[in-house]
Structure formats: structure tokens, C-alpha cells
PDB file of C-alpha atoms in Angstrom:
ATOM      1  CA  MET A   1      41.752 -56.349  -5.544  1.00 44.00           C
ATOM      2  CA  SER A   2      45.152 -57.916  -5.532  1.00 47.00           C
ATOM      3  CA  GLU A   3      44.343 -60.759  -3.141  1.00 57.00           C
ATOM      4  CA  GLN A   4      41.669 -61.975  -5.544  1.00 67.00           C
ATOM      5  CA  ILE A   5      44.229 -62.613  -8.276  1.00 71.00           C
ATOM      6  CA  ASP A   6      45.769 -66.032  -8.174  1.00 80.00           C
ATOM      7  CA  GLU A   7      49.512 -65.456  -7.807  1.00 80.00           C
ATOM      8  CA  ARG A   8      50.430 -68.515  -9.885  1.00 86.00           C
ATOM      9  CA  LEU A   9      48.135 -67.399 -12.666  1.00 86.00           C
ATOM     10  CA  ARG A  10      49.673 -63.959 -12.542  1.00 84.00           C
ATOM     11  CA  THR A  11      53.243 -65.240 -12.828  1.00 88.00           C
ATOM     12  CA  GLU A  12      52.168 -67.605 -15.592  1.00 89.00           C
ATOM     13  CA  LEU A  13      50.634 -64.681 -17.488  1.00 89.00           C
ATOM     14  CA  GLN A  14      53.723 -62.556 -16.871  1.00 88.00           C
ATOM     15  CA  ARG A  15      55.856 -65.296 -18.375  1.00 90.00           C
ATOM     16  CA  GLN A  16      53.762 -64.998 -21.517  1.00 90.00           C
ATOM     17  CA  GLY A  17      54.166 -61.211 -21.556  1.00 89.00           C
ATOM     18  CA  VAL A  18      50.744 -60.332 -20.115  1.00 88.00           C
ATOM     19  CA  TRP A  19      50.726 -58.041 -17.109  1.00 85.00           C
ATOM     20  CA  VAL A  20      47.690 -58.161 -14.869  1.00 82.00           C
ATOM     21  CA  THR A  21      47.164 -55.574 -12.167  1.00 84.00           C
ATOM     22  CA  SER A  22      44.411 -54.151 -10.031  1.00 84.00           C
ATOM     23  CA  MET A  23      43.210 -50.598  -9.534  1.00 84.00           C
ATOM     24  CA  GLN A  24      44.633 -50.615  -6.021  1.00 87.00           C
ATOM     25  CA  ASP A  25      48.073 -51.785  -7.124  1.00 87.00           C
ATOM     26  CA  LEU A  26      48.182 -49.242  -9.930  1.00 89.00           C
ATOM     27  CA  TYR A  27      47.090 -46.427  -7.604  1.00 89.00           C
ATOM     28  CA  ASN A  28      49.606 -47.336  -4.918  1.00 91.00           C
ATOM     29  CA  TRP A  29      52.387 -47.888  -7.462  1.00 92.00           C
ATOM     30  CA  GLY A  30      51.865 -44.390  -8.801  1.00 91.00           C
ATOM     31  CA  ARG A  31      51.695 -42.819  -5.344  1.00 91.00           C
ATOM     32  CA  LYS A  32      54.688 -44.547  -3.797  1.00 92.00           C
ATOM     33  CA  ASN A  33      56.980 -43.612  -6.661  1.00 93.00           C
ATOM     34  CA  SER A  34      56.288 -39.896  -6.601  1.00 92.00           C
ATOM     35  CA  ILE A  35      56.290 -38.788  -2.983  1.00 93.00           C
ATOM     36  CA  TRP A  36      56.826 -35.026  -2.833  1.00 94.00           C
ATOM     37  CA  PRO A  37      58.290 -33.946   0.520  1.00 94.00           C
ATOM     38  CA  LEU A  38      57.576 -30.615   2.140  1.00 93.00           C
ATOM     39  CA  GLN A  39      60.646 -28.396   2.016  1.00 92.00           C
ATOM     40  CA  PHE A  40      61.508 -27.333   5.495  1.00 91.00           C
ATOM     41  CA  GLY A  41      64.198 -28.140   8.003  1.00 91.00           C
ATOM     42  CA  LEU A  42      64.277 -27.479  11.715  1.00 92.00           C
ATOM     43  CA  ALA A  43      67.801 -28.280  12.890  1.00 91.00           C
ATOM     44  CA  CYS A  44      70.935 -30.240  12.077  1.00 91.00           C
ATOM     45  CA  CYS A  45      68.953 -33.245  10.745  1.00 92.00           C
ATOM     46  CA  ALA A  46      67.939 -30.983   7.875  1.00 93.00           C
ATOM     47  CA  ILE A  47      71.571 -30.975   6.716  1.00 94.00           C
ATOM     48  CA  GLU A  48      71.416 -34.763   6.419  1.00 94.00           C
ATOM     49  CA  MET A  49      68.089 -34.394   4.615  1.00 94.00           C
ATOM     50  CA  ILE A  50      69.728 -31.977   2.155  1.00 94.00           C
ATOM     51  CA  ALA A  51      72.574 -34.452   1.669  1.00 94.00           C
ATOM     52  CA  THR A  52      69.981 -37.158   0.953  1.00 94.00           C
ATOM     53  CA  ALA A  53      68.397 -34.971  -1.695  1.00 93.00           C
ATOM     54  CA  ALA A  54      71.730 -34.043  -3.270  1.00 93.00           C
ATOM     55  CA  SER A  55      73.748 -35.987  -5.799  1.00 92.00           C
ATOM     56  CA  ARG A  56      75.655 -38.397  -3.582  1.00 94.00           C
ATOM     57  CA  TYR A  57      72.628 -40.079  -2.003  1.00 93.00           C
ATOM     58  CA  ASP A  58      70.077 -38.890  -4.571  1.00 92.00           C
ATOM     59  CA  ILE A  59      66.584 -39.417  -3.219  1.00 93.00           C
ATOM     60  CA  ALA A  60      65.428 -38.937  -6.818  1.00 93.00           C
ATOM     61  CA  ARG A  61      66.128 -42.633  -7.329  1.00 93.00           C
ATOM     62  CA  PHE A  62      63.036 -43.233  -5.183  1.00 92.00           C
ATOM     63  CA  GLY A  63      60.910 -40.503  -6.693  1.00 90.00           C
ATOM     64  CA  GLY A  64      61.167 -38.102  -3.784  1.00 89.00           C
ATOM     65  CA  GLU A  65      63.345 -35.327  -5.136  1.00 88.00           C
ATOM     66  CA  ILE A  66      60.663 -32.699  -5.646  1.00 91.00           C
ATOM     67  CA  PHE A  67      60.763 -30.777  -2.377  1.00 93.00           C
ATOM     68  CA  ARG A  68      57.777 -28.445  -2.420  1.00 91.00           C
ATOM     69  CA  PRO A  69      57.840 -25.153  -0.494  1.00 91.00           C
ATOM     70  CA  SER A  70      54.043 -25.218  -0.214  1.00 91.00           C
ATOM     71  CA  PRO A  71      52.120 -27.688   1.954  1.00 92.00           C
ATOM     72  CA  ARG A  72      49.332 -27.729  -0.628  1.00 91.00           C
ATOM     73  CA  GLN A  73      51.576 -29.618  -3.048  1.00 92.00           C
ATOM     74  CA  ALA A  74      53.406 -31.902  -0.620  1.00 93.00           C
ATOM     75  CA  ASP A  75      52.661 -35.536   0.270  1.00 92.00           C
ATOM     76  CA  LEU A  76      55.290 -36.099   2.908  1.00 94.00           C
ATOM     77  CA  MET A  77      56.425 -34.090   5.891  1.00 94.00           C
ATOM     78  CA  ILE A  78      59.968 -34.910   6.993  1.00 94.00           C
ATOM     79  CA  VAL A  79      60.210 -33.476  10.493  1.00 94.00           C
ATOM     80  CA  ALA A  80      63.976 -33.066  10.377  1.00 93.00           C
ATOM     81  CA  GLY A  81      65.274 -31.753  13.647  1.00 92.00           C
ATOM     82  CA  THR A  82      64.423 -30.358  17.043  1.00 93.00           C
ATOM     83  CA  VAL A  83      60.823 -29.256  17.385  1.00 93.00           C
ATOM     84  CA  THR A  84      60.791 -26.443  19.892  1.00 93.00           C
ATOM     85  CA  LYS A  85      57.569 -25.594  21.658  1.00 92.00           C
ATOM     86  CA  LYS A  86      57.620 -22.278  19.847  1.00 92.00           C
ATOM     87  CA  MET A  87      57.695 -24.112  16.502  1.00 92.00           C
ATOM     88  CA  ALA A  88      55.250 -26.944  17.261  1.00 93.00           C
ATOM     89  CA  PRO A  89      52.006 -25.027  16.455  1.00 93.00           C
ATOM     90  CA  GLN A  90      53.413 -24.041  13.071  1.00 93.00           C
ATOM     91  CA  ILE A  91      54.402 -27.656  12.302  1.00 94.00           C
ATOM     92  CA  VAL A  92      50.909 -28.891  13.187  1.00 94.00           C
ATOM     93  CA  ARG A  93      49.332 -26.141  11.105  1.00 93.00           C
ATOM     94  CA  LEU A  94      51.549 -27.022   8.140  1.00 93.00           C
ATOM     95  CA  TYR A  95      50.502 -30.644   8.521  1.00 94.00           C
ATOM     96  CA  ASN A  96      46.853 -29.578   8.570  1.00 93.00           C
ATOM     97  CA  GLN A  97      47.355 -27.575   5.405  1.00 92.00           C
ATOM     98  CA  MET A  98      48.776 -30.510   3.474  1.00 92.00           C
ATOM     99  CA  ALA A  99      46.381 -32.241   1.123  1.00 89.00           C
ATOM    100  CA  ASP A 100      45.410 -35.863   1.685  1.00 86.00           C
ATOM    101  CA  PRO A 101      46.981 -38.413   1.464  1.00 89.00           C
ATOM    102  CA  LYS A 102      49.803 -37.174   3.661  1.00 93.00           C
ATOM    103  CA  TYR A 103      52.579 -38.912   5.535  1.00 95.00           C
ATOM    104  CA  VAL A 104      55.052 -37.953   8.223  1.00 95.00           C
ATOM    105  CA  ILE A 105      58.616 -39.132   8.805  1.00 95.00           C
ATOM    106  CA  ALA A 106      59.995 -38.129  12.206  1.00 94.00           C
ATOM    107  CA  MET A 107      63.717 -37.845  11.569  1.00 94.00           C
ATOM    108  CA  GLY A 108      66.210 -37.969  14.385  1.00 93.00           C
ATOM    109  CA  ALA A 109      66.152 -38.336  18.138  1.00 94.00           C
ATOM    110  CA  CYS A 110      64.715 -34.836  18.691  1.00 93.00           C
ATOM    111  CA  ALA A 111      61.760 -35.270  16.388  1.00 93.00           C
ATOM    112  CA  ILE A 112      60.804 -38.649  17.817  1.00 92.00           C
ATOM    113  CA  SER A 113      61.303 -37.939  21.496  1.00 91.00           C
ATOM    114  CA  GLY A 114      63.013 -34.637  22.229  1.00 90.00           C
ATOM    115  CA  GLY A 115      66.426 -36.273  22.050  1.00 91.00           C
ATOM    116  CA  PRO A 116      69.180 -34.729  24.171  1.00 92.00           C
ATOM    117  CA  PHE A 117      66.832 -31.844  25.009  1.00 92.00           C
ATOM    118  CA  LYS A 118      64.118 -34.097  26.433  1.00 90.00           C
ATOM    119  CA  GLN A 119      64.655 -32.792  29.962  1.00 90.00           C
ATOM    120  CA  GLY A 120      64.698 -29.203  28.773  1.00 89.00           C
ATOM    121  CA  TYR A 121      61.888 -26.710  29.127  1.00 90.00           C
ATOM    122  CA  ASN A 122      61.480 -25.560  25.538  1.00 91.00           C
ATOM    123  CA  VAL A 123      61.632 -28.652  23.348  1.00 93.00           C
ATOM    124  CA  LEU A 124      58.657 -30.758  22.373  1.00 92.00           C
ATOM    125  CA  LYS A 125      59.109 -34.363  23.477  1.00 91.00           C
ATOM    126  CA  GLY A 126      58.294 -35.846  20.103  1.00 90.00           C
ATOM    127  CA  ILE A 127      56.166 -34.526  17.259  1.00 92.00           C
ATOM    128  CA  ASP A 128      53.929 -37.606  17.558  1.00 91.00           C
ATOM    129  CA  ARG A 129      52.203 -35.880  20.446  1.00 92.00           C
ATOM    130  CA  TYR A 130      50.245 -33.791  17.953  1.00 93.00           C
ATOM    131  CA  ILE A 131      50.342 -35.449  14.536  1.00 93.00           C
ATOM    132  CA  PRO A 132      50.377 -39.108  13.466  1.00 93.00           C
ATOM    133  CA  VAL A 133      53.874 -40.237  12.466  1.00 93.00           C
ATOM    134  CA  ASP A 134      54.311 -43.035   9.921  1.00 94.00           C
ATOM    135  CA  VAL A 135      58.043 -43.749  10.153  1.00 95.00           C
ATOM    136  CA  TYR A 136      60.425 -42.965  13.017  1.00 95.00           C
ATOM    137  CA  ILE A 137      64.175 -42.740  12.398  1.00 94.00           C
ATOM    138  CA  PRO A 138      66.446 -42.790  15.451  1.00 93.00           C
ATOM    139  CA  GLY A 139      69.887 -41.239  15.303  1.00 92.00           C
ATOM    140  CA  CYS A 140      71.522 -37.961  16.113  1.00 91.00           C
ATOM    141  CA  PRO A 141      71.475 -37.094  13.292  1.00 90.00           C
ATOM    142  CA  PRO A 142      70.511 -40.145  11.232  1.00 94.00           C
ATOM    143  CA  ARG A 143      72.699 -40.744   8.217  1.00 94.00           C
ATOM    144  CA  PRO A 144      71.243 -40.231   4.731  1.00 94.00           C
ATOM    145  CA  GLU A 145      71.073 -44.012   4.337  1.00 95.00           C
ATOM    146  CA  ALA A 146      68.727 -44.089   7.319  1.00 95.00           C
ATOM    147  CA  LEU A 147      66.468 -41.510   5.717  1.00 94.00           C
ATOM    148  CA  LEU A 148      66.498 -43.521   2.488  1.00 95.00           C
ATOM    149  CA  HIS A 149      65.565 -46.609   4.491  1.00 95.00           C
ATOM    150  CA  ALA A 150      62.698 -44.713   6.105  1.00 95.00           C
ATOM    151  CA  PHE A 151      61.622 -43.578   2.665  1.00 95.00           C
ATOM    152  CA  MET A 152      61.574 -47.167   1.445  1.00 95.00           C
ATOM    153  CA  GLU A 153      59.614 -48.217   4.524  1.00 95.00           C
ATOM    154  CA  LEU A 154      57.092 -45.511   3.760  1.00 95.00           C
ATOM    155  CA  GLN A 155      56.876 -46.737   0.186  1.00 95.00           C
ATOM    156  CA  SER A 156      56.131 -50.253   1.359  1.00 94.00           C
ATOM    157  CA  LYS A 157      53.494 -48.850   3.725  1.00 94.00           C
ATOM    158  CA  ILE A 158      51.851 -46.938   0.880  1.00 93.00           C
ATOM    159  CA  ASP A 159      52.024 -50.047  -1.274  1.00 91.00           C
ATOM    160  CA  SER A 160      50.110 -52.053   1.315  1.00 91.00           C
ATOM    161  CA  GLN A 161      47.328 -49.531   1.837  1.00 91.00           C
ATOM    162  CA  LYS A 162      43.845 -50.738   0.921  1.00 88.00           C
ATOM    163  CA  LEU A 163      41.534 -48.835  -1.357  1.00 86.00           C
ATOM    164  CA  THR A 164      38.292 -50.334  -0.045  1.00 83.00           C
ATOM    165  CA  GLY A 165      37.086 -52.460   2.816  1.00 82.00           C
ATOM    166  CA  ALA A 166      37.180 -52.092   6.561  1.00 83.00           C
ATOM    167  CA  HIS A 167      40.944 -51.569   6.723  1.00 85.00           C
ATOM    168  CA  LYS A 168      41.213 -48.989   3.976  1.00 86.00           C
ATOM    169  CA  ALA A 169      43.731 -46.165   4.111  1.00 87.00           C
ATOM    170  CA  VAL A 170      43.169 -43.363   6.605  1.00 87.00           C
ATOM    171  CA  HIS A 171      42.788 -40.669   3.952  1.00 88.00           C
ATOM    172  CA  LEU A 172      40.029 -42.668   2.223  1.00 88.00           C
ATOM    173  CA  ASP A 173      37.971 -43.053   5.386  1.00 86.00           C
ATOM    174  CA  PRO A 174      35.520 -40.159   5.738  1.00 85.00           C
ATOM    175  CA  LYS A 175      35.364 -40.650   9.509  1.00 86.00           C
ATOM    176  CA  GLN A 176      39.107 -40.228  10.078  1.00 87.00           C
ATOM    177  CA  PRO A 177      40.195 -36.632  10.688  1.00 87.00           C
ATOM    178  CA  SER A 178      42.490 -34.844   8.276  1.00 89.00           C
ATOM    179  CA  GLU A 179      43.276 -31.920  10.577  1.00 91.00           C
ATOM    180  CA  PHE A 180      44.454 -32.082  14.148  1.00 92.00           C
ATOM    181  CA  PRO A 181      44.069 -29.406  16.827  1.00 91.00           C
ATOM    182  CA  VAL A 182      46.854 -26.827  16.789  1.00 92.00           C
ATOM    183  CA  PRO A 183      48.341 -26.379  20.283  1.00 93.00           C
ATOM    184  CA  THR A 184      48.428 -22.904  21.759  1.00 92.00           C
ATOM    185  CA  PHE A 185      50.926 -21.250  24.065  1.00 91.00           C
ATOM    186  CA  GLY A 186      49.819 -21.689  27.642  1.00 88.00           C
ATOM    187  CA  LYS A 187      51.260 -20.176  30.769  1.00 88.00           C
ATOM    188  CA  HIS A 188      54.006 -22.768  31.191  1.00 86.00           C
ATOM    189  CA  ASP A 189      53.586 -25.278  28.378  1.00 88.00           C
ATOM    190  CA  LEU A 190      51.716 -25.911  25.194  1.00 88.00           C
ATOM    191  CA  GLU A 191      48.004 -26.412  25.665  1.00 85.00           C
ATOM    192  CA  PRO A 192      47.146 -29.262  25.433  1.00 88.00           C
ATOM    193  CA  PRO A 193      50.472 -31.062  26.097  1.00 86.00           C
ATOM    194  CA  GLY A 194      49.436 -33.852  23.722  1.00 87.00           C
ATOM    195  CA  ASN A 195      46.618 -34.922  21.457  1.00 88.00           C
ATOM    196  CA  PRO A 196      45.066 -38.080  22.978  1.00 88.00           C
ATOM    197  CA  VAL A 197      43.681 -39.098  19.564  1.00 87.00           C
ATOM    198  CA  VAL A 198      47.161 -39.703  18.172  1.00 87.00           C
ATOM    199  CA  PHE A 199      49.329 -39.949  21.283  1.00 88.00           C
ATOM    200  CA  GLN A 200      48.834 -42.722  23.799  1.00 86.00           C
ATOM    201  CA  PRO A 201      52.078 -43.225  25.710  1.00 83.00           C
ATOM    202  CA  PRO A 202      52.612 -46.729  27.066  1.00 83.00           C
ATOM    203  CA  LYS A 203      51.730 -47.108  30.707  1.00 87.00           C
ATOM    204  CA  ILE A 204      54.791 -47.973  32.748  1.00 89.00           C
ATOM    205  CA  GLU A 205      54.041 -50.597  35.376  1.00 89.00           C
ATOM    206  CA  ARG A 206      56.462 -50.942  38.245  1.00 85.00           C
TER     207      ARG A 206
ATOM    208  CA  MET B   1      37.693 -37.970 -53.187  1.00 73.00           C
ATOM    209  CA  THR B   2      40.365 -36.204 -51.171  1.00 81.00           C
ATOM    210  CA  PRO B   3      39.538 -35.400 -47.543  1.00 81.00           C
ATOM    211  CA  ASN B   4      38.924 -31.842 -46.556  1.00 86.00           C
ATOM    212  CA  PRO B   5      42.309 -30.308 -45.576  1.00 85.00           C
ATOM    213  CA  TYR B   6      40.693 -28.752 -42.521  1.00 91.00           C
ATOM    214  CA  LEU B   7      39.670 -32.206 -41.262  1.00 91.00           C
ATOM    215  CA  PHE B   8      43.106 -32.727 -39.735  1.00 91.00           C
ATOM    216  CA  ILE B   9      42.842 -29.479 -37.827  1.00 93.00           C
ATOM    217  CA  VAL B  10      39.484 -30.605 -36.442  1.00 94.00           C
ATOM    218  CA  ILE B  11      41.050 -33.915 -35.371  1.00 94.00           C
ATOM    219  CA  LEU B  12      43.963 -32.048 -33.764  1.00 95.00           C
ATOM    220  CA  VAL B  13      41.570 -29.803 -31.859  1.00 96.00           C
ATOM    221  CA  GLY B  14      39.709 -32.855 -30.633  1.00 96.00           C
ATOM    222  CA  VAL B  15      42.940 -34.501 -29.442  1.00 97.00           C
ATOM    223  CA  ALA B  16      44.122 -31.246 -27.856  1.00 97.00           C
ATOM    224  CA  LEU B  17      40.878 -31.014 -25.895  1.00 97.00           C
ATOM    225  CA  ALA B  18      40.773 -34.685 -24.908  1.00 97.00           C
ATOM    226  CA  PHE B  19      44.391 -34.743 -23.723  1.00 96.00           C
ATOM    227  CA  PRO B  20      43.828 -32.475 -20.677  1.00 96.00           C
ATOM    228  CA  LEU B  21      40.141 -33.222 -20.172  1.00 97.00           C
ATOM    229  CA  ILE B  22      40.408 -37.012 -19.841  1.00 96.00           C
ATOM    230  CA  PRO B  23      42.861 -36.934 -16.864  1.00 95.00           C
ATOM    231  CA  LEU B  24      40.790 -34.220 -15.217  1.00 96.00           C
ATOM    232  CA  ALA B  25      37.637 -36.288 -15.684  1.00 96.00           C
ATOM    233  CA  LEU B  26      39.402 -39.388 -14.349  1.00 92.00           C
ATOM    234  CA  ALA B  27      40.576 -37.439 -11.287  1.00 89.00           C
ATOM    235  CA  TRP B  28      37.032 -36.158 -10.746  1.00 92.00           C
ATOM    236  CA  ILE B  29      35.557 -39.667 -11.006  1.00 92.00           C
ATOM    237  CA  TRP B  30      38.254 -40.949  -8.638  1.00 88.00           C
ATOM    238  CA  ARG B  31      37.364 -38.291  -6.104  1.00 86.00           C
ATOM    239  CA  ARG B  32      33.673 -39.120  -6.348  1.00 88.00           C
ATOM    240  CA  ILE B  33      34.198 -42.859  -5.846  1.00 86.00           C
ATOM    241  CA  PHE B  34      37.103 -43.165  -3.411  1.00 84.00           C
ATOM    242  CA  GLN B  35      38.438 -39.945  -1.942  1.00 85.00           C
ATOM    243  CA  PRO B  36      36.220 -38.262   0.642  1.00 86.00           C
ATOM    244  CA  SER B  37      36.481 -34.502   0.836  1.00 87.00           C
ATOM    245  CA  LYS B  38      37.913 -33.316   4.133  1.00 88.00           C
ATOM    246  CA  PRO B  39      38.030 -29.533   4.228  1.00 88.00           C
ATOM    247  CA  GLY B  40      38.915 -27.688   7.413  1.00 87.00           C
ATOM    248  CA  PRO B  41      39.732 -24.227   8.705  1.00 87.00           C
ATOM    249  CA  ASP B  42      43.507 -24.719   8.376  1.00 87.00           C
ATOM    250  CA  LYS B  43      43.353 -26.517   5.059  1.00 88.00           C
ATOM    251  CA  THR B  44      41.210 -23.877   3.400  1.00 85.00           C
ATOM    252  CA  SER B  45      42.997 -20.868   4.889  1.00 85.00           C
ATOM    253  CA  THR B  46      44.526 -18.407   2.457  1.00 81.00           C
ATOM    254  CA  TYR B  47      48.037 -18.189   3.817  1.00 79.00           C
ATOM    255  CA  GLU B  48      49.905 -21.461   3.716  1.00 79.00           C
ATOM    256  CA  CYS B  49      53.176 -21.119   5.591  1.00 82.00           C
ATOM    257  CA  GLY B  50      52.197 -22.350   9.024  1.00 83.00           C
ATOM    258  CA  VAL B  51      51.614 -18.867  10.410  1.00 84.00           C
ATOM    259  CA  GLU B  52      48.161 -17.449  10.971  1.00 83.00           C
ATOM    260  CA  SER B  53      47.508 -14.375   8.905  1.00 79.00           C
ATOM    261  CA  ILE B  54      46.811 -11.131  10.782  1.00 79.00           C
ATOM    262  CA  GLY B  55      44.393  -8.574   9.363  1.00 75.00           C
ATOM    263  CA  ASP B  56      43.315  -8.143   5.790  1.00 75.00           C
ATOM    264  CA  ALA B  57      45.469  -8.533   2.690  1.00 73.00           C
ATOM    265  CA  GLN B  58      43.744  -5.571   1.004  1.00 80.00           C
ATOM    266  CA  ILE B  59      45.425  -2.770   2.977  1.00 78.00           C
ATOM    267  CA  GLN B  60      44.829   0.857   1.944  1.00 78.00           C
ATOM    268  CA  PHE B  61      46.907   3.984   2.339  1.00 75.00           C
ATOM    269  CA  HIS B  62      45.157   6.712   4.278  1.00 76.00           C
ATOM    270  CA  SER B  63      44.110   9.695   2.175  1.00 77.00           C
ATOM    271  CA  GLN B  64      45.946  11.870   4.729  1.00 74.00           C
ATOM    272  CA  TYR B  65      49.110  10.668   3.055  1.00 78.00           C
ATOM    273  CA  TYR B  66      48.653  13.018   0.077  1.00 81.00           C
ATOM    274  CA  LEU B  67      49.624  16.060   2.200  1.00 79.00           C
ATOM    275  CA  TYR B  68      52.988  14.485   2.929  1.00 81.00           C
ATOM    276  CA  ALA B  69      53.334  13.642  -0.746  1.00 85.00           C
ATOM    277  CA  ILE B  70      52.713  17.258  -1.811  1.00 85.00           C
ATOM    278  CA  ILE B  71      55.133  18.702   0.757  1.00 85.00           C
ATOM    279  CA  PHE B  72      57.744  16.157  -0.250  1.00 87.00           C
ATOM    280  CA  LEU B  73      57.257  17.082  -3.910  1.00 88.00           C
ATOM    281  CA  ILE B  74      57.786  20.793  -3.237  1.00 84.00           C
ATOM    282  CA  PHE B  75      61.049  20.203  -1.371  1.00 86.00           C
ATOM    283  CA  ASP B  76      62.184  17.697  -3.952  1.00 90.00           C
ATOM    284  CA  VAL B  77      61.854  20.402  -6.630  1.00 88.00           C
ATOM    285  CA  GLU B  78      63.678  22.796  -4.309  1.00 87.00           C
ATOM    286  CA  ALA B  79      66.601  20.380  -4.118  1.00 89.00           C
ATOM    287  CA  VAL B  80      66.744  20.320  -7.925  1.00 91.00           C
ATOM    288  CA  PHE B  81      67.171  24.097  -7.936  1.00 88.00           C
ATOM    289  CA  LEU B  82      69.622  24.095  -5.027  1.00 89.00           C
ATOM    290  CA  VAL B  83      72.140  21.750  -6.678  1.00 91.00           C
ATOM    291  CA  PRO B  84      73.029  24.088  -9.616  1.00 90.00           C
ATOM    292  CA  PHE B  85      72.964  26.990  -7.170  1.00 89.00           C
ATOM    293  CA  ALA B  86      75.531  25.266  -4.969  1.00 90.00           C
ATOM    294  CA  VAL B  87      77.691  24.310  -7.983  1.00 91.00           C
ATOM    295  CA  ALA B  88      77.763  27.900  -9.360  1.00 89.00           C
ATOM    296  CA  PHE B  89      77.888  29.534  -5.924  1.00 87.00           C
ATOM    297  CA  THR B  90      81.387  31.130  -6.134  1.00 89.00           C
ATOM    298  CA  GLY B  91      80.710  32.793  -9.494  1.00 87.00           C
ATOM    299  CA  LEU B  92      77.276  34.221  -8.655  1.00 87.00           C
ATOM    300  CA  PRO B  93      76.527  37.938  -8.542  1.00 90.00           C
ATOM    301  CA  VAL B  94      74.834  39.386  -5.444  1.00 91.00           C
ATOM    302  CA  GLY B  95      71.484  39.724  -7.233  1.00 91.00           C
ATOM    303  CA  ALA B  96      71.287  36.016  -8.071  1.00 90.00           C
ATOM    304  CA  PHE B  97      72.234  35.139  -4.468  1.00 90.00           C
ATOM    305  CA  ILE B  98      69.416  37.301  -3.110  1.00 92.00           C
ATOM    306  CA  ALA B  99      67.006  35.793  -5.645  1.00 91.00           C
ATOM    307  CA  ILE B 100      67.694  32.258  -4.502  1.00 90.00           C
ATOM    308  CA  LEU B 101      67.453  33.350  -0.861  1.00 91.00           C
ATOM    309  CA  VAL B 102      63.997  34.768  -1.586  1.00 93.00           C
ATOM    310  CA  PHE B 103      63.053  31.494  -3.253  1.00 90.00           C
ATOM    311  CA  LEU B 104      64.223  29.524  -0.206  1.00 90.00           C
ATOM    312  CA  LEU B 105      62.467  31.914   2.145  1.00 93.00           C
ATOM    313  CA  LEU B 106      59.183  31.456   0.266  1.00 90.00           C
ATOM    314  CA  LEU B 107      59.423  27.682   0.595  1.00 89.00           C
ATOM    315  CA  VAL B 108      60.396  27.838   4.289  1.00 90.00           C
ATOM    316  CA  GLU B 109      57.471  30.185   4.829  1.00 91.00           C
ATOM    317  CA  GLY B 110      55.221  27.645   3.103  1.00 86.00           C
ATOM    318  CA  LEU B 111      56.547  24.878   5.342  1.00 87.00           C
ATOM    319  CA  ALA B 112      55.984  27.014   8.449  1.00 90.00           C
ATOM    320  CA  TRP B 113      52.465  27.735   7.260  1.00 89.00           C
ATOM    321  CA  ALA B 114      51.733  24.035   6.638  1.00 86.00           C
ATOM    322  CA  TRP B 115      53.221  23.188  10.033  1.00 87.00           C
ATOM    323  CA  GLY B 116      51.099  25.839  11.679  1.00 89.00           C
ATOM    324  CA  LYS B 117      47.959  24.478   9.953  1.00 84.00           C
ATOM    325  CA  GLY B 118      48.731  21.058  11.456  1.00 81.00           C
ATOM    326  CA  CYS B 119      49.469  19.332   8.147  1.00 77.00           C
ATOM    327  CA  LEU B 120      52.425  17.465   9.669  1.00 77.00           C
ATOM    328  CA  GLN B 121      50.204  16.042  12.390  1.00 79.00           C
ATOM    329  CA  TRP B 122      49.140  12.525  11.453  1.00 74.00           C
ATOM    330  CA  GLN B 123      45.375  12.332  11.816  1.00 68.00           C
ATOM    331  CA  ARG B 124      43.334   9.158  11.703  1.00 62.00           C
TER     332      ARG B 124
END
């Protein structure tokens, strides 16, 4: 493990042309540099996501250019846009169908909280009610630079994930769930309105 | 002593087998040591586009359909005969006109008969 290597020894060895690494660093280095996003867009944020993938912003510089149309082959779900209550069960099911390890970026005000439609009747007030979100990007819509920043944040998160021990990554823990319950259409709202395993809103004290 | 010329082919076969098998074996060992298997009803479902599949993928056409197919075939052949008839209509003698009318009448009679037998009624 990386914390067992003396940093000074490592830099000294690097100066002599000897690279020392650990299994965990090698594993995380490989994963963080080839994140394949799931190819789907929900609303106007998807246009910014497309711009990020195209030549001007070029997410390929970070290893994330391979947008997969199948959840079986994707590592990252970029929830780009307004999640309506009609669409939420499909999003959760797509997340469930992704193979571990999987990550979620909630892009834009709608995906993180419902945005300008928060008071409306048909928009989900944040996708984090049903699935765990790794990086939130505010903005309406966020610029491609913001998505790139979120991507880099996700890379640093992946880089810091532990392979063993008590604080190992979620996908390596057999007790942590990989699928989350898909909400169903109730009489007035989605049932249940939130998954308490992943969504604990802060209590407001007045 | 010169080496057997087929030795290189044997070495190439060995490399060609090891090249895909070693990463697969490494992935398998990795899964056994670190990655716990987490299957689930959504993850293992056949259809993968976020929508639940309805019914079976192996649908069958009802055998009743062959009656429609036969009737369609007969009137398709009739159309093939009718096109030259319509093209040559102005230059036809009376005998040829009556002949084609008899032909049409036979087919219409056949349709009426099939209709009367209930062949056009879709039965399950």
C-alpha cells in the first residue's frame, strides 16, 4: 500500500530512474484515466456535455471520451439535465444495470436539486434521492469547464480509493449494495419519495 | 544442427495463446481476491436500456396467418394479369374482354366463398 512506502525513498529512487508503485496505485491509475461515461442526456445540460466531449473542450484529454450507449460497458453516469418523475425509474434502473465500480456526476441545478422546477409537480428534486452521487456540479447549465472540473474531482476521488482495509472502496465491499430500489409511480408521487439509504436531508432547526 | 522450421510456428502459437489468456487469467484472479460479485435482478436482466421488457422475445406468428397469405397471393397474381389487360384494353376483341371478366368473376367468387367460410375472421 502506498502509505507504507517512504516518500523520500520513492523520490530518491525516481531520481535514479527507478519507479516504485503499489498495486492500489496502479489499479487506481488505470481506472481514473479511462472512465467511460454512459451516453444519455436528459435536457439542456446534455448540450454542454456534448460540447465537453467535442473538439473544443475535448474530454478525451482526461480519458473520458468513450461514451457507451450500454450501461454494461459504462463506468460513469453523467446525469445531465432535468430528471422528471416519469424518467427517474429509468435512470435508477440504468444505474443498477451498470457494472461495478460505477460513479455518478449530477450535472446542473436540475439534477442536483430540481433547479428552477423544484416547486413543480413533475420534476424530481435531485437524483441523489435514489442513487449515490459522487460529484455535484451547480449551474444552469454548467459550462464545459465545470464538467471537466467535476471529471478531475472524480479522478482524484478514484485515485484515493482504498483497495483493502476498513475504508476500502464501496464496490469492493461485499456488504455495500450495488443496486438500489427502483421507484414506482404512485397515485400522486413516486413511491417511495426517496431512498433513506442514500438520501438523508439535513434537518433544518429553527 | 539447424532448428526445426516448424519450431517458430509452435512458439508463435504459444505467444498467440498467452497474449489473450494472461490478461483474462489476471482479471479472474483479481475478481477472486478483491472484487466481490454483486448480481441483482436489474443487473442481470436481458434488456439494458432502462425500460422493463414486456413479454417474451421469442414471439411467434399464429398459424391462422397462412390463410391471409394464400388469399393475398391469389390476388397478387390477379394484379399481374390485370396490368397487361388494362394496358391493352382499347385494342382488345370482345372475346378476350369476356375471358378476362370470367377470370375476375372466378376470383371474386373464390373470395366470396372464403369470406362465407369465415376465413377472413381472425380466430385465436
